[in-house]
Every structure is written in C-alpha cells, then in structure tokens.
mmCIF file with all atom_site columns, C-alpha atoms and ligand atoms in Angstrom:
data_model
loop_
_atom_site.group_PDB
_atom_site.id
_atom_site.type_symbol
_atom_site.label_atom_id
_atom_site.label_alt_id
_atom_site.label_comp_id
_atom_site.label_asym_id
_atom_site.label_entity_id
_atom_site.label_seq_id
_atom_site.pdbx_PDB_ins_code
_atom_site.Cartn_x
_atom_site.Cartn_y
_atom_site.Cartn_z
_atom_site.occupancy
_atom_site.B_iso_or_equiv
_atom_site.pdbx_formal_charge
_atom_site.auth_seq_id
_atom_site.auth_comp_id
_atom_site.auth_asym_id
_atom_site.auth_atom_id
_atom_site.pdbx_PDB_model_num
ATOM   1   C CA . MET A 1 1   ? -24.542 -1.384  1.151   1.00 50.00 ? 1023 MET A CA 1
ATOM   2   C CA . ALA A 1 2   ? -21.161 0.404   0.844   1.00 53.00 ? 1024 ALA A CA 1
ATOM   3   C CA . ASN A 1 3   ? -19.204 -2.585  -0.360  1.00 54.00 ? 1025 ASN A CA 1
ATOM   4   C CA . GLU A 1 4   ? -21.811 -3.651  -2.959  1.00 61.00 ? 1026 GLU A CA 1
ATOM   5   C CA . ARG A 1 5   ? -20.753 -3.463  -6.626  1.00 72.00 ? 1027 ARG A CA 1
ATOM   6   C CA . GLN A 1 6   ? -21.643 -4.745  -9.962  1.00 81.00 ? 1028 GLN A CA 1
ATOM   7   C CA . LYS A 1 7   ? -20.137 -8.118  -10.993 1.00 90.00 ? 1029 LYS A CA 1
ATOM   8   C CA . PRO A 1 8   ? -17.116 -7.089  -13.199 1.00 94.00 ? 1030 PRO A CA 1
ATOM   9   C CA . VAL A 1 9   ? -17.204 -8.323  -16.797 1.00 97.00 ? 1031 VAL A CA 1
ATOM   10  C CA . ARG A 1 10  ? -14.332 -9.851  -18.578 1.00 98.00 ? 1032 ARG A CA 1
ATOM   11  C CA . LEU A 1 11  ? -12.998 -7.862  -21.569 1.00 98.00 ? 1033 LEU A CA 1
ATOM   12  C CA . ASP A 1 12  ? -13.260 -9.182  -25.065 1.00 97.00 ? 1034 ASP A CA 1
ATOM   13  C CA . GLN A 1 13  ? -10.023 -9.504  -27.209 1.00 97.00 ? 1035 GLN A CA 1
ATOM   14  C CA . ALA A 1 14  ? -10.809 -6.128  -29.033 1.00 98.00 ? 1036 ALA A CA 1
ATOM   15  C CA . ALA A 1 15  ? -11.479 -4.162  -25.884 1.00 98.00 ? 1037 ALA A CA 1
ATOM   16  C CA . LEU A 1 16  ? -8.106  -5.789  -24.324 1.00 98.00 ? 1038 LEU A CA 1
ATOM   17  C CA . ASP A 1 17  ? -6.054  -4.936  -27.497 1.00 97.00 ? 1039 ASP A CA 1
ATOM   18  C CA . GLN A 1 18  ? -7.419  -1.477  -27.327 1.00 98.00 ? 1040 GLN A CA 1
ATOM   19  C CA . ALA A 1 19  ? -6.765  -0.804  -23.566 1.00 98.00 ? 1041 ALA A CA 1
ATOM   20  C CA . LEU A 1 20  ? -3.160  -2.561  -23.782 1.00 97.00 ? 1042 LEU A CA 1
ATOM   21  C CA . ALA A 1 21  ? -2.317  -0.163  -26.593 1.00 97.00 ? 1043 ALA A CA 1
ATOM   22  C CA . GLY A 1 22  ? -2.314  2.656   -23.867 1.00 96.00 ? 1044 GLY A CA 1
ATOM   23  C CA . LEU A 1 23  ? -0.351  0.540   -21.429 1.00 97.00 ? 1045 LEU A CA 1
ATOM   24  C CA . PRO A 1 24  ? 2.918   -0.148  -23.063 1.00 96.00 ? 1046 PRO A CA 1
ATOM   25  C CA . GLY A 1 25  ? 4.686   -1.580  -19.937 1.00 95.00 ? 1047 GLY A CA 1
ATOM   26  C CA . TRP A 1 26  ? 2.094   -4.399  -19.343 1.00 98.00 ? 1048 TRP A CA 1
ATOM   27  C CA . GLN A 1 27  ? 2.071   -7.818  -20.866 1.00 98.00 ? 1049 GLN A CA 1
ATOM   28  C CA . VAL A 1 28  ? -0.720  -10.435 -21.131 1.00 98.00 ? 1050 VAL A CA 1
ATOM   29  C CA . ARG A 1 29  ? 0.184   -13.451 -19.078 1.00 98.00 ? 1051 ARG A CA 1
ATOM   30  C CA . ALA A 1 30  ? 0.659   -16.791 -21.066 1.00 98.00 ? 1052 ALA A CA 1
ATOM   31  C CA . ASP A 1 31  ? -2.896  -17.941 -20.044 1.00 98.00 ? 1053 ASP A CA 1
ATOM   32  C CA . GLY A 1 32  ? -4.379  -14.752 -20.968 1.00 97.00 ? 1054 GLY A CA 1
ATOM   33  C CA . LEU A 1 33  ? -6.184  -14.329 -17.769 1.00 98.00 ? 1055 LEU A CA 1
ATOM   34  C CA . ALA A 1 34  ? -3.930  -11.581 -16.262 1.00 98.00 ? 1056 ALA A CA 1
ATOM   35  C CA . ILE A 1 35  ? -1.798  -8.673  -17.072 1.00 98.00 ? 1057 ILE A CA 1
ATOM   36  C CA . THR A 1 36  ? 1.760   -8.297  -15.551 1.00 98.00 ? 1058 THR A CA 1
ATOM   37  C CA . ARG A 1 37  ? 4.356   -5.537  -15.188 1.00 98.00 ? 1059 ARG A CA 1
ATOM   38  C CA . ARG A 1 38  ? 7.695   -4.975  -13.268 1.00 98.00 ? 1060 ARG A CA 1
ATOM   39  C CA . PHE A 1 39  ? 8.265   -1.758  -11.700 1.00 98.00 ? 1061 PHE A CA 1
ATOM   40  C CA . SER A 1 40  ? 11.803  -0.968  -10.539 1.00 98.00 ? 1062 SER A CA 1
ATOM   41  C CA . PHE A 1 41  ? 12.613  1.763   -7.954  1.00 98.00 ? 1063 PHE A CA 1
ATOM   42  C CA . ALA A 1 42  ? 15.735  3.122   -6.508  1.00 98.00 ? 1064 ALA A CA 1
ATOM   43  C CA . ASP A 1 43  ? 15.154  1.515   -3.155  1.00 98.00 ? 1065 ASP A CA 1
ATOM   44  C CA . PHE A 1 44  ? 12.749  -0.294  -0.902  1.00 98.00 ? 1066 PHE A CA 1
ATOM   45  C CA . ASN A 1 45  ? 11.424  3.005   0.562   1.00 98.00 ? 1067 ASN A CA 1
ATOM   46  C CA . ARG A 1 46  ? 10.202  4.171   -2.835  1.00 98.00 ? 1068 ARG A CA 1
ATOM   47  C CA . ALA A 1 47  ? 8.800   0.672   -3.618  1.00 98.00 ? 1069 ALA A CA 1
ATOM   48  C CA . PHE A 1 48  ? 6.718   0.513   -0.570  1.00 98.00 ? 1070 PHE A CA 1
ATOM   49  C CA . ALA A 1 49  ? 5.599   4.062   -0.896  1.00 98.00 ? 1071 ALA A CA 1
ATOM   50  C CA . PHE A 1 50  ? 4.379   3.146   -4.402  1.00 98.00 ? 1072 PHE A CA 1
ATOM   51  C CA . MET A 1 51  ? 2.610   0.117   -2.903  1.00 98.00 ? 1073 MET A CA 1
ATOM   52  C CA . THR A 1 52  ? 0.920   2.174   -0.110  1.00 98.00 ? 1074 THR A CA 1
ATOM   53  C CA . ARG A 1 53  ? -0.600  4.423   -2.675  1.00 98.00 ? 1075 ARG A CA 1
ATOM   54  C CA . VAL A 1 54  ? -1.771  1.543   -4.856  1.00 98.00 ? 1076 VAL A CA 1
ATOM   55  C CA . ALA A 1 55  ? -3.128  -0.226  -1.630  1.00 98.00 ? 1077 ALA A CA 1
ATOM   56  C CA . LEU A 1 56  ? -5.428  2.853   -0.880  1.00 98.00 ? 1078 LEU A CA 1
ATOM   57  C CA . LEU A 1 57  ? -7.041  2.746   -4.376  1.00 97.00 ? 1079 LEU A CA 1
ATOM   58  C CA . ALA A 1 58  ? -7.217  -1.171  -4.014  1.00 98.00 ? 1080 ALA A CA 1
ATOM   59  C CA . GLU A 1 59  ? -9.306  -0.866  -0.837  1.00 98.00 ? 1081 GLU A CA 1
ATOM   60  C CA . LYS A 1 60  ? -11.372 1.787   -2.363  1.00 98.00 ? 1082 LYS A CA 1
ATOM   61  C CA . ARG A 1 61  ? -12.169 -0.309  -5.560  1.00 97.00 ? 1083 ARG A CA 1
ATOM   62  C CA . ASP A 1 62  ? -12.222 -3.604  -3.538  1.00 97.00 ? 1084 ASP A CA 1
ATOM   63  C CA . HIS A 1 63  ? -9.904  -4.761  -6.322  1.00 98.00 ? 1085 HIS A CA 1
ATOM   64  C CA . HIS A 1 64  ? -6.670  -6.092  -5.029  1.00 98.00 ? 1086 HIS A CA 1
ATOM   65  C CA . PRO A 1 65  ? -3.291  -6.730  -6.973  1.00 98.00 ? 1087 PRO A CA 1
ATOM   66  C CA . GLU A 1 66  ? -1.065  -9.905  -6.605  1.00 98.00 ? 1088 GLU A CA 1
ATOM   67  C CA . TRP A 1 67  ? 2.378   -8.683  -6.221  1.00 98.00 ? 1089 TRP A CA 1
ATOM   68  C CA . PHE A 1 68  ? 5.905   -9.685  -5.048  1.00 98.00 ? 1090 PHE A CA 1
ATOM   69  C CA . ASN A 1 69  ? 8.320   -7.183  -3.772  1.00 99.00 ? 1091 ASN A CA 1
ATOM   70  C CA . VAL A 1 70  ? 11.991  -7.525  -3.475  1.00 98.00 ? 1092 VAL A CA 1
ATOM   71  C CA . TYR A 1 71  ? 13.962  -4.334  -2.280  1.00 98.00 ? 1093 TYR A CA 1
ATOM   72  C CA . GLY A 1 72  ? 13.105  -1.995  -5.234  1.00 98.00 ? 1094 GLY A CA 1
ATOM   73  C CA . THR A 1 73  ? 11.412  -4.319  -7.542  1.00 99.00 ? 1095 THR A CA 1
ATOM   74  C CA . VAL A 1 74  ? 7.762   -4.837  -7.467  1.00 99.00 ? 1096 VAL A CA 1
ATOM   75  C CA . ASP A 1 75  ? 6.332   -7.457  -9.677  1.00 99.00 ? 1097 ASP A CA 1
ATOM   76  C CA . VAL A 1 76  ? 2.507   -7.035  -10.310 1.00 99.00 ? 1098 VAL A CA 1
ATOM   77  C CA . THR A 1 77  ? -0.220  -9.407  -11.696 1.00 99.00 ? 1099 THR A CA 1
ATOM   78  C CA . LEU A 1 78  ? -3.870  -7.907  -12.152 1.00 99.00 ? 1100 LEU A CA 1
ATOM   79  C CA . THR A 1 79  ? -6.733  -10.310 -12.728 1.00 98.00 ? 1101 THR A CA 1
ATOM   80  C CA . THR A 1 80  ? -10.370 -10.310 -11.862 1.00 98.00 ? 1102 THR A CA 1
ATOM   81  C CA . HIS A 1 81  ? -11.364 -13.378 -10.076 1.00 97.00 ? 1103 HIS A CA 1
ATOM   82  C CA . ASP A 1 82  ? -14.984 -12.266 -10.205 1.00 96.00 ? 1104 ASP A CA 1
ATOM   83  C CA . ALA A 1 83  ? -14.768 -12.096 -13.967 1.00 98.00 ? 1105 ALA A CA 1
ATOM   84  C CA . GLY A 1 84  ? -12.520 -15.076 -14.723 1.00 98.00 ? 1106 GLY A CA 1
ATOM   85  C CA . GLY A 1 85  ? -9.997  -12.939 -16.588 1.00 98.00 ? 1107 GLY A CA 1
ATOM   86  C CA . ILE A 1 86  ? -8.946  -9.278  -17.126 1.00 98.00 ? 1108 ILE A CA 1
ATOM   87  C CA . SER A 1 87  ? -11.657 -6.548  -16.595 1.00 98.00 ? 1109 SER A CA 1
ATOM   88  C CA . ALA A 1 88  ? -11.868 -2.761  -16.947 1.00 98.00 ? 1110 ALA A CA 1
ATOM   89  C CA . LEU A 1 89  ? -10.867 -2.838  -13.184 1.00 98.00 ? 1111 LEU A CA 1
ATOM   90  C CA . ASP A 1 90  ? -7.465  -4.396  -14.128 1.00 98.00 ? 1112 ASP A CA 1
ATOM   91  C CA . ILE A 1 91  ? -7.123  -1.633  -16.674 1.00 98.00 ? 1113 ILE A CA 1
ATOM   92  C CA . GLU A 1 92  ? -8.014  1.029   -14.306 1.00 98.00 ? 1114 GLU A CA 1
ATOM   93  C CA . MET A 1 93  ? -5.648  -0.329  -11.668 1.00 98.00 ? 1115 MET A CA 1
ATOM   94  C CA . ALA A 1 94  ? -2.622  -0.728  -14.169 1.00 98.00 ? 1116 ALA A CA 1
ATOM   95  C CA . SER A 1 95  ? -3.098  2.861   -15.385 1.00 98.00 ? 1117 SER A CA 1
ATOM   96  C CA . PHE A 1 96  ? -3.067  4.211   -11.814 1.00 98.00 ? 1118 PHE A CA 1
ATOM   97  C CA . MET A 1 97  ? -0.008  2.166   -11.103 1.00 98.00 ? 1119 MET A CA 1
ATOM   98  C CA . ASP A 1 98  ? 1.649   3.647   -14.090 1.00 98.00 ? 1120 ASP A CA 1
ATOM   99  C CA . ARG A 1 99  ? 0.990   7.107   -12.871 1.00 98.00 ? 1121 ARG A CA 1
ATOM   100 C CA . ALA A 1 100 ? 1.800   6.479   -9.322  1.00 98.00 ? 1122 ALA A CA 1
ATOM   101 C CA . ALA A 1 101 ? 5.130   5.036   -10.305 1.00 98.00 ? 1123 ALA A CA 1
ATOM   102 C CA . GLY A 1 102 ? 5.849   8.291   -11.866 1.00 91.00 ? 1124 GLY A CA 1
HETATM 103 N N1 . LIG B 2 .   ? -9.435  -8.418  -6.316  1.00 69.39 ? 460  LIG B N1 1
HETATM 104 C C1 . LIG B 2 .   ? -9.164  -8.852  -7.511  1.00 69.39 ? 460  LIG B C1 1
HETATM 105 N N2 . LIG B 2 .   ? -8.032  -8.622  -8.295  1.00 69.39 ? 460  LIG B N2 1
HETATM 106 N N3 . LIG B 2 .   ? -10.175 -9.473  -8.165  1.00 69.39 ? 460  LIG B N3 1
HETATM 107 C C2 . LIG B 2 .   ? -11.295 -9.846  -7.640  1.00 69.39 ? 460  LIG B C2 1
HETATM 108 O O1 . LIG B 2 .   ? -12.210 -10.459 -8.395  1.00 69.39 ? 460  LIG B O1 1
HETATM 109 C C3 . LIG B 2 .   ? -11.571 -9.362  -6.357  1.00 69.39 ? 460  LIG B C3 1
HETATM 110 C C4 . LIG B 2 .   ? -10.636 -8.565  -5.718  1.00 69.39 ? 460  LIG B C4 1
HETATM 111 N N4 . LIG B 2 .   ? -12.781 -9.689  -5.737  1.00 69.39 ? 460  LIG B N4 1
HETATM 112 N N5 . LIG B 2 .   ? -10.809 -8.135  -4.528  1.00 69.39 ? 460  LIG B N5 1
HETATM 113 C C5 . LIG B 2 .   ? -12.885 -9.155  -4.591  1.00 69.39 ? 460  LIG B C5 1
HETATM 114 C C6 . LIG B 2 .   ? -11.864 -8.692  -3.705  1.00 69.39 ? 460  LIG B C6 1
HETATM 115 C C7 . LIG B 2 .   ? -13.803 -10.139 -3.785  1.00 69.39 ? 460  LIG B C7 1
HETATM 116 O O2 . LIG B 2 .   ? -12.973 -11.365 -3.662  1.00 69.39 ? 460  LIG B O2 1
HETATM 117 C C8 . LIG B 2 .   ? -14.432 -9.753  -2.644  1.00 69.39 ? 460  LIG B C8 1
HETATM 118 C C9 . LIG B 2 .   ? -15.178 -10.831 -1.937  1.00 69.39 ? 460  LIG B C9 1
HETATM 119 O O3 . LIG B 2 .   ? -15.312 -8.715  -2.825  1.00 69.39 ? 460  LIG B O3 1
#
C-alpha cells in the first residue's frame, strides 16, 4: 500500500552524536527523546512559507513536526513516536528544515 512503511528505529547514542555534529542548530531535549530548534524569520509570511514547505515533506514521509509559531518564530520539536525516540527520519527532517530556512 502507498502509505506502508518500515517501522523506524531509534538511533543509538553514537549515531545520534554523529548526526548532530552536522546539525549545529539543534539540541537534544532534556529527556533525550527529541531534538529541538528555534527558527527566526523576518515576519509571519516568511515563517509560514517555511512551514508550508516543511508540511509537504512531512506528508510525503508521513513524519510530522511538533511546532509552535508566533509571528516570525517557529519552535520545532522532532521525535519519532513509532520508535520511542529520535530516528533517522528526525535527522532528515531537521536537515531539510535547515535548508528550507535558508
Ligand atoms: N510523525 C512523527 N513525528 N513521528 C511518528 O512516529 C509518526 C508521525 N508516525 N506521523 C506516523 C505519523 C503515525 O502516527 C501514522 C499512524 O503513520
């Protein structure tokens, strides 16, 4: 079926450290189960354009951010419920977001 996918796997500490070395803007949440980053844009229009681009990938991957937007600020949390922590999907999404934010 079109929406079927492999169950994502939680990254081990070594894989997570390696991935985060390439994502300097991101932090591991205190509980270790998610990564977070704040994006700041000049205005709401730019913030929402960013969210729209990310939403299209989120639907394609069936992997959705937790996020909170106020005007030009977007606070993002990425975690994989299906894996009980941080998976490669979160790393891919974080990297895409960094590029989408310019
Ligand atoms: N998004 C995120 N961030 N993590 C998940 O584990 C996840 C998701 N699982 N989007 C998907 C949807 C799952 O709930 C559905 C049923 O496929």
